[in-house]
């Protein structure tokens, strides 16, 4: 069965890059993708662009990225997996299926209700998409060290429904960023924590 993935996108005055990102979301292969957007009060054409693509836009009030992403996670429809998305990224067409396959391999001898968080490295590019460098995540860092040094980009995160349930058990009023908080939750809860050293986003 084709896995379902709800992509959670926070936007704010992103008209310059947004269409390229939305096109890359719709080009994902071997998965069924739905996109849920929270706009943080954009004053440019960002909401109009999203509507052009037929994607639901929630909010409009200023929440900031951390709480904006948790707002989306709370209000997202049921899916097999959930992925965070930044408005100025470009995803490789295997970005989501790669995370799904690694998660499924990890869960092969476990219950499907076991929480899993999959993250990857990133590829840094210039405005014209010219390659600059790769940022490779260290997959050998100890779980304890990740509690204090969470160098994981939220836009690479793909979690299963069980991990989403853990994230929604308690949403703190104050957090530095959603991604560092979720890394801590994954480590503290004993969730499957998967690092893909290969970049799948620019």
XYZ file of C-alpha atoms in Angstrom:
202
model
C 0.000 0.000 0.000
C 1.307 3.473 -0.879
C 2.206 5.369 2.299
C 0.326 8.580 3.078
C 2.352 11.587 4.183
C 1.047 14.917 5.425
C 3.539 17.695 4.701
C 3.343 20.583 7.165
C 4.436 23.899 5.647
C 4.860 27.206 7.491
C 5.009 30.317 5.316
C 5.760 33.992 5.791
C 6.310 36.371 2.859
C 7.769 33.534 0.823
C 6.570 34.459 -2.667
C 10.100 34.547 -4.110
C 10.796 30.820 -3.654
C 7.454 29.250 -2.804
C 6.389 27.967 -6.230
C 9.646 26.052 -6.669
C 9.158 24.415 -3.295
C 5.503 23.533 -3.907
C 6.410 21.993 -7.271
C 9.002 19.812 -5.556
C 6.413 18.642 -3.011
C 4.019 17.602 -5.739
C 6.830 15.760 -7.557
C 7.437 13.311 -4.681
C 7.437 9.730 -5.950
C 5.937 6.545 -4.524
C 3.972 8.306 -1.765
C 0.564 9.956 -1.436
C 1.228 13.545 -0.346
C -1.153 16.047 1.185
C 0.026 19.528 2.184
C -1.270 21.584 5.100
C -0.121 25.203 5.359
C -0.031 27.721 8.179
C 0.654 31.258 7.011
C 2.159 33.540 9.626
C 0.466 36.714 8.428
C 2.154 37.226 5.057
C 1.723 40.635 3.417
C 2.943 39.520 -0.033
C 1.332 37.101 -2.504
C 2.195 33.979 -0.503
C -1.438 33.093 0.434
C -2.549 33.587 -3.180
C 0.198 31.290 -4.473
C -0.819 28.571 -2.027
C -4.452 28.883 -3.103
C -3.361 28.587 -6.749
C -2.051 25.137 -5.857
C -5.334 24.227 -4.159
C -3.726 23.720 -0.762
C -5.602 24.579 2.445
C -4.233 27.580 4.337
C -4.768 27.733 8.071
C -4.221 30.575 10.498
C -2.991 33.922 9.337
C -2.067 34.962 12.873
C 1.560 35.327 13.884
C 2.734 32.232 15.770
C 6.396 32.046 14.778
C 7.905 28.897 13.267
C 8.088 26.707 16.381
C 4.459 27.111 17.394
C 3.325 27.326 13.781
C 4.640 23.838 13.090
C 3.088 22.445 16.268
C -0.218 24.093 15.337
C -0.090 22.213 12.041
C 0.908 18.968 13.735
C -2.106 19.278 16.064
C -4.545 19.992 13.240
C -3.175 17.635 10.595
C -5.382 14.862 9.208
C -4.626 11.213 9.858
C -1.635 9.919 7.875
C 1.071 7.267 8.061
C 3.827 9.880 8.278
C 4.280 13.617 8.853
C 7.023 15.872 7.459
C 7.992 19.468 8.203
C 8.641 21.802 5.294
C 10.269 25.240 4.937
C 9.086 27.601 2.218
C 12.499 28.207 0.608
C 13.643 24.601 0.193
C 13.643 22.361 -2.861
C 13.046 18.676 -2.236
C 14.559 15.851 -4.262
C 11.787 13.619 -5.608
C 12.918 10.767 -3.331
C 12.999 12.885 -0.165
C 9.935 11.322 1.438
C 10.141 7.773 0.123
C 13.752 7.508 1.314
C 12.669 8.343 4.862
C 9.737 5.935 4.643
C 11.939 3.061 3.492
C 14.466 3.640 6.270
C 11.664 3.835 8.820
C 10.040 0.663 7.523
C 13.363 -1.177 7.640
C 13.837 -0.078 11.244
C 10.309 -1.252 12.125
C 10.637 -4.620 10.394
C 10.978 -6.466 13.716
C 8.907 -4.042 15.824
C 5.286 -3.049 16.286
C 3.917 -0.576 13.747
C 2.987 1.604 16.729
C 6.656 2.072 17.679
C 7.631 5.770 17.302
C 10.199 6.653 14.628
C 11.852 9.925 13.642
C 13.925 10.010 10.446
C 16.222 12.946 9.602
C 18.787 13.630 6.899
C 21.670 15.825 5.890
C 21.080 18.955 3.793
C 22.479 20.483 0.628
C 23.196 24.225 0.708
C 22.559 26.111 -2.541
C 22.580 29.723 -3.695
C 19.486 31.633 -4.875
C 20.008 30.332 -8.415
C 20.271 26.759 -7.036
C 24.047 26.624 -7.579
C 25.572 24.068 -5.219
C 27.584 25.473 -2.300
C 28.176 22.594 0.117
C 26.630 19.620 1.908
C 25.914 19.709 5.612
C 26.342 16.103 6.725
C 24.665 15.122 9.994
C 26.822 12.985 12.274
C 24.879 9.736 12.665
C 27.309 8.419 15.292
C 26.552 11.088 17.895
C 25.323 9.510 21.139
C 21.654 9.907 22.159
C 22.711 11.733 25.335
C 24.707 14.293 23.352
C 21.697 15.007 21.140
C 19.830 16.246 24.209
C 22.317 19.108 24.374
C 23.416 19.441 20.749
C 20.458 18.911 18.457
C 21.963 19.797 15.080
C 19.016 18.359 13.157
C 17.112 20.525 10.677
C 13.345 20.316 11.079
C 12.865 20.471 7.310
C 14.498 17.034 7.032
C 12.277 15.393 9.673
C 9.804 12.673 8.778
C 7.970 10.991 11.667
C 5.428 8.234 11.867
C 2.016 8.626 13.506
C 3.255 7.146 16.784
C 5.987 9.785 17.036
C 3.422 12.486 16.289
C 1.358 11.235 19.240
C 4.381 11.664 21.508
C 4.964 15.196 20.221
C 1.366 16.159 21.019
C 1.370 14.805 24.578
C 2.718 18.145 25.776
C 3.439 21.311 23.811
C 5.577 23.723 25.833
C 4.688 27.405 25.884
C 8.333 28.255 25.327
C 10.808 26.396 23.160
C 13.853 27.497 21.201
C 12.655 25.762 18.026
C 10.331 22.880 17.202
C 13.090 20.711 15.749
C 15.398 20.812 18.780
C 12.435 20.036 21.048
C 11.355 17.061 18.915
C 14.902 15.645 18.873
C 14.851 15.761 22.675
C 11.446 14.051 22.747
C 12.651 11.293 20.432
C 15.753 10.641 22.525
C 13.948 10.837 25.874
C 11.108 8.550 24.764
C 13.394 5.911 23.265
C 11.925 6.364 19.804
C 13.690 5.040 16.747
C 16.066 7.812 15.687
C 17.275 7.369 12.119
C 19.930 9.505 10.425
C 20.300 9.458 6.643
C 23.700 10.968 5.822
C 22.656 11.545 2.218
C 21.049 14.974 1.566
C 17.572 14.915 0.016
C 16.803 18.643 0.122
C 18.393 21.860 -1.110
